[in-house]
PDB file of C-alpha atoms in Angstrom:
ATOM      1  CA  MET A 688      -0.002   0.011  -0.025  1.00  0.00           C
ATOM      2  CA  PRO A 689       1.598   3.311  -0.938  1.00  0.00           C
ATOM      3  CA  ALA A 690       2.353   5.598   1.983  1.00  0.00           C
ATOM      4  CA  LYS A 691       0.429   8.567   0.619  1.00  0.00           C
ATOM      5  CA  GLU A 692      -2.794   6.578   0.553  1.00  0.00           C
ATOM      6  CA  ALA A 693      -2.235   5.182   4.041  1.00  0.00           C
ATOM      7  CA  ALA A 694      -1.382   8.462   5.687  1.00  0.00           C
ATOM      8  CA  ALA A 695      -5.102   9.094   6.264  1.00  0.00           C
ATOM      9  CA  ASP A 696      -6.074   5.486   6.963  1.00  0.00           C
ATOM     10  CA  ASP A 697      -9.867   5.352   7.573  1.00  0.00           C
ATOM     11  CA  ALA A 698      -9.546   2.433  10.096  1.00  0.00           C
ATOM     12  CA  VAL A 699      -7.183   4.495  12.261  1.00  0.00           C
ATOM     13  CA  ALA A 700      -9.402   7.653  11.948  1.00  0.00           C
ATOM     14  CA  ASP A 701     -12.410   5.569  13.010  1.00  0.00           C
ATOM     15  CA  TYR A 702     -10.469   4.027  15.891  1.00  0.00           C
ATOM     16  CA  LEU A 703      -9.437   7.470  17.173  1.00  0.00           C
ATOM     17  CA  LYS A 704     -12.967   8.847  16.878  1.00  0.00           C
ATOM     18  CA  THR A 705     -14.278   6.205  19.198  1.00  0.00           C
ATOM     19  CA  LEU A 706     -11.223   6.009  21.479  1.00  0.00           C
ATOM     20  CA  LYS A 707     -12.038   6.797  25.113  1.00  0.00           C
ATOM     21  CA  HIS A 708      -8.653   7.553  26.626  1.00  0.00           C
ATOM     22  CA  PRO A 709      -7.411  10.318  28.903  1.00  0.00           C
ATOM     23  CA  LEU A 710      -4.535  11.059  26.494  1.00  0.00           C
ATOM     24  CA  LYS A 711      -6.520  10.943  23.236  1.00  0.00           C
ATOM     25  CA  LYS A 712      -5.223  14.324  22.076  1.00  0.00           C
ATOM     26  CA  GLU A 713      -1.628  13.397  22.818  1.00  0.00           C
ATOM     27  CA  ILE A 714      -2.029  10.089  20.985  1.00  0.00           C
ATOM     28  CA  ALA A 715      -3.415  11.912  17.976  1.00  0.00           C
ATOM     29  CA  ALA A 716      -0.481  14.361  18.096  1.00  0.00           C
ATOM     30  CA  ALA A 717       2.121  11.574  18.329  1.00  0.00           C
ATOM     31  CA  ARG A 718       0.417   9.886  15.354  1.00  0.00           C
ATOM     32  CA  LEU A 719       0.841  12.975  13.175  1.00  0.00           C
ATOM     33  CA  ILE A 720       4.502  13.400  14.290  1.00  0.00           C
ATOM     34  CA  ILE A 721       5.283   9.871  13.223  1.00  0.00           C
ATOM     35  CA  LEU A 722       3.421  10.112   9.876  1.00  0.00           C
ATOM     36  CA  GLY A 723       5.262  13.343   9.186  1.00  0.00           C
ATOM     37  CA  VAL A 724       8.746  11.835   9.475  1.00  0.00           C
ATOM     38  CA  SER A 725       8.786  10.168   6.100  1.00  0.00           C
ATOM     39  CA  PRO A 726       6.460   9.550   3.142  1.00  0.00           C
ATOM     40  CA  ALA A 727       7.562   5.928   3.429  1.00  0.00           C
ATOM     41  CA  ILE A 728       5.574   5.609   6.696  1.00  0.00           C
ATOM     42  CA  SER A 729       1.981   4.480   6.630  1.00  0.00           C
ATOM     43  CA  GLU A 730      -0.458   3.368   9.338  1.00  0.00           C
ATOM     44  CA  GLY A 731      -3.136   0.865  10.040  1.00  0.00           C
ATOM     45  CA  ILE A 732      -4.740  -1.096  12.784  1.00  0.00           C
ATOM     46  CA  LYS A 733      -2.473  -3.991  13.838  1.00  0.00           C
ATOM     47  CA  TRP A 734      -2.794  -5.882  17.076  1.00  0.00           C
ATOM     48  CA  LYS A 735      -6.093  -4.018  17.581  1.00  0.00           C
ATOM     49  CA  VAL A 736      -4.423  -0.572  17.930  1.00  0.00           C
ATOM     50  CA  PRO A 737      -2.970   2.083  15.609  1.00  0.00           C
ATOM     51  CA  SER A 738       0.417   0.942  14.300  1.00  0.00           C
ATOM     52  CA  PHE A 739       2.966   2.204  11.795  1.00  0.00           C
ATOM     53  CA  ARG A 740       4.839   0.561   8.988  1.00  0.00           C
ATOM     54  CA  THR A 741       7.208   1.086   6.127  1.00  0.00           C
ATOM     55  CA  GLU A 742       6.833  -0.751   2.745  1.00  0.00           C
ATOM     56  CA  LYS A 743       8.679  -3.663   4.380  1.00  0.00           C
ATOM     57  CA  GLU A 744       7.285  -4.134   7.884  1.00  0.00           C
ATOM     58  CA  TRP A 745       5.364  -2.861  10.879  1.00  0.00           C
ATOM     59  CA  PHE A 746       7.683  -0.990  13.256  1.00  0.00           C
ATOM     60  CA  ALA A 747       5.705   0.832  15.983  1.00  0.00           C
ATOM     61  CA  THR A 748       2.483   0.292  17.877  1.00  0.00           C
ATOM     62  CA  PHE A 749       0.742   2.463  20.461  1.00  0.00           C
ATOM     63  CA  ASN A 750       0.519   1.052  23.947  1.00  0.00           C
ATOM     64  CA  VAL A 751      -2.920   2.362  24.819  1.00  0.00           C
ATOM     65  CA  ARG A 752      -3.053   0.499  28.174  1.00  0.00           C
ATOM     66  CA  SER A 753      -0.922   3.318  29.630  1.00  0.00           C
ATOM     67  CA  ASN A 754      -3.229   6.072  30.930  1.00  0.00           C
ATOM     68  CA  ASP A 755      -0.575   8.450  32.377  1.00  0.00           C
ATOM     69  CA  ALA A 756       1.839   8.743  29.428  1.00  0.00           C
ATOM     70  CA  VAL A 757       1.742   8.198  25.682  1.00  0.00           C
ATOM     71  CA  GLN A 758       3.774   5.116  24.915  1.00  0.00           C
ATOM     72  CA  LEU A 759       4.752   3.324  21.750  1.00  0.00           C
ATOM     73  CA  ILE A 760       6.370  -0.069  21.348  1.00  0.00           C
ATOM     74  CA  PHE A 761       9.006  -0.015  18.635  1.00  0.00           C
ATOM     75  CA  HIS A 762       9.633  -3.387  17.062  1.00  0.00           C
ATOM     76  CA  LEU A 763      10.730  -5.015  13.835  1.00  0.00           C
ATOM     77  CA  GLY A 764       7.496  -6.699  12.868  1.00  0.00           C
ATOM     78  CA  ALA A 765       5.543  -9.612  14.246  1.00  0.00           C
ATOM     79  CA  LYS A 766       8.145 -12.350  13.732  1.00  0.00           C
ATOM     80  CA  THR A 767      11.441 -12.668  15.527  1.00  0.00           C
ATOM     81  CA  ARG A 768      14.461 -12.443  13.223  1.00  0.00           C
ATOM     82  CA  PRO A 769      17.165 -14.840  14.429  1.00  0.00           C
ATOM     83  CA  ASP A 770      19.746 -13.160  12.110  1.00  0.00           C
ATOM     84  CA  LEU A 771      19.195  -9.799  13.793  1.00  0.00           C
ATOM     85  CA  LYS A 772      22.174  -8.240  15.545  1.00  0.00           C
ATOM     86  CA  ALA A 773      21.509  -5.979  18.505  1.00  0.00           C
ATOM     87  CA  PHE A 774      21.539  -2.314  17.548  1.00  0.00           C
ATOM     88  CA  LYS A 775      21.312   1.013  19.382  1.00  0.00           C
ATOM     89  CA  VAL A 776      19.395   4.172  18.530  1.00  0.00           C
ATOM     90  CA  ALA A 777      20.552   7.584  19.805  1.00  0.00           C
ATOM     91  CA  ASP A 778      18.247   8.638  22.625  1.00  0.00           C
ATOM     92  CA  PRO A 779      19.563  11.909  24.131  1.00  0.00           C
ATOM     93  CA  LYS A 780      16.290  12.573  25.989  1.00  0.00           C
ATOM     94  CA  GLY A 781      16.092   9.064  27.575  1.00  0.00           C
ATOM     95  CA  LEU A 782      12.694   8.229  26.122  1.00  0.00           C
ATOM     96  CA  MET A 783      13.537   4.606  25.217  1.00  0.00           C
ATOM     97  CA  GLU A 784      13.459   1.502  27.455  1.00  0.00           C
ATOM     98  CA  TRP A 785      14.948  -1.477  25.608  1.00  0.00           C
ATOM     99  CA  LEU A 786      12.727  -4.571  26.013  1.00  0.00           C
ATOM    100  CA  GLY A 787      14.927  -6.809  23.983  1.00  0.00           C
ATOM    101  CA  LYS A 788      17.454  -6.621  21.145  1.00  0.00           C
ATOM    102  CA  ASP A 789      14.640  -5.779  18.701  1.00  0.00           C
ATOM    103  CA  ARG A 790      12.082  -4.002  20.855  1.00  0.00           C
ATOM    104  CA  ALA A 791      11.911  -0.807  22.846  1.00  0.00           C
ATOM    105  CA  MET A 792       9.236   1.192  24.600  1.00  0.00           C
ATOM    106  CA  VAL A 793       9.219   4.926  23.945  1.00  0.00           C
ATOM    107  CA  THR A 794       7.537   7.057  26.585  1.00  0.00           C
ATOM    108  CA  LEU A 795       6.595  10.501  25.349  1.00  0.00           C
ATOM    109  CA  GLY A 796       4.756  11.664  28.501  1.00  0.00           C
ATOM    110  CA  ALA A 797       1.493  13.630  28.690  1.00  0.00           C
ATOM    111  CA  GLY A 798       0.196  17.109  27.923  1.00  0.00           C
ATOM    112  CA  ARG A 799       2.978  19.380  26.660  1.00  0.00           C
ATOM    113  CA  ASP A 800       5.561  16.672  27.007  1.00  0.00           C
ATOM    114  CA  VAL A 801       4.502  15.164  23.671  1.00  0.00           C
ATOM    115  CA  ALA A 802       5.220  18.400  21.778  1.00  0.00           C
ATOM    116  CA  ALA A 803       8.406  18.940  23.751  1.00  0.00           C
ATOM    117  CA  ASN A 804       9.617  15.480  22.746  1.00  0.00           C
ATOM    118  CA  ARG A 805       8.721  15.906  19.062  1.00  0.00           C
ATOM    119  CA  LYS A 806      12.290  16.274  17.706  1.00  0.00           C
ATOM    120  CA  ALA A 807      13.494  13.319  19.804  1.00  0.00           C
ATOM    121  CA  LEU A 808      10.594  11.163  18.578  1.00  0.00           C
ATOM    122  CA  GLU A 809      11.270  12.168  14.931  1.00  0.00           C
ATOM    123  CA  ALA A 810      14.955  11.215  15.384  1.00  0.00           C
ATOM    124  CA  ILE A 811      14.080   7.831  16.993  1.00  0.00           C
ATOM    125  CA  VAL A 812      11.648   7.029  14.119  1.00  0.00           C
ATOM    126  CA  ARG A 813      14.139   8.003  11.443  1.00  0.00           C
ATOM    127  CA  ALA A 814      16.873   5.873  13.108  1.00  0.00           C
ATOM    128  CA  TRP A 815      14.526   2.905  13.750  1.00  0.00           C
ATOM    129  CA  ILE A 816      13.119   2.555  10.260  1.00  0.00           C
ATOM    130  CA  LYS A 817      16.735   2.031   8.958  1.00  0.00           C
ATOM    131  CA  HIS A 818      16.624  -1.328  10.756  1.00  0.00           C
ATOM    132  CA  VAL A 819      13.152  -2.446   9.518  1.00  0.00           C
TER     133      VAL A 819
END
């Protein structure tokens, strides 16, 4: 699916319309930040929540169970890749918590924190999609 078509994915728009979450505005803002990083990024509903992908693979999924901070799980798709070597992503603001050699949780915070962490999130996304 071409990225330009997917940028305004109807399933994600419908999901967000009906989402009852204390950080709904922040989730919507983080979504737009990620989609704005590269035209190669598209979105869809994967694992029952908004998720992001490149042409190759899914790479980030919202963790909507968190009610006090916007969180995304960065991954390299649904399947483990035994050939994958551990890698690091620059994280000067300390937003990432590594959950494994191919997964990390990025915590953006709430309220104004999401906007304040915009540049850091953009840098993380740009670096991450190089490994997808």
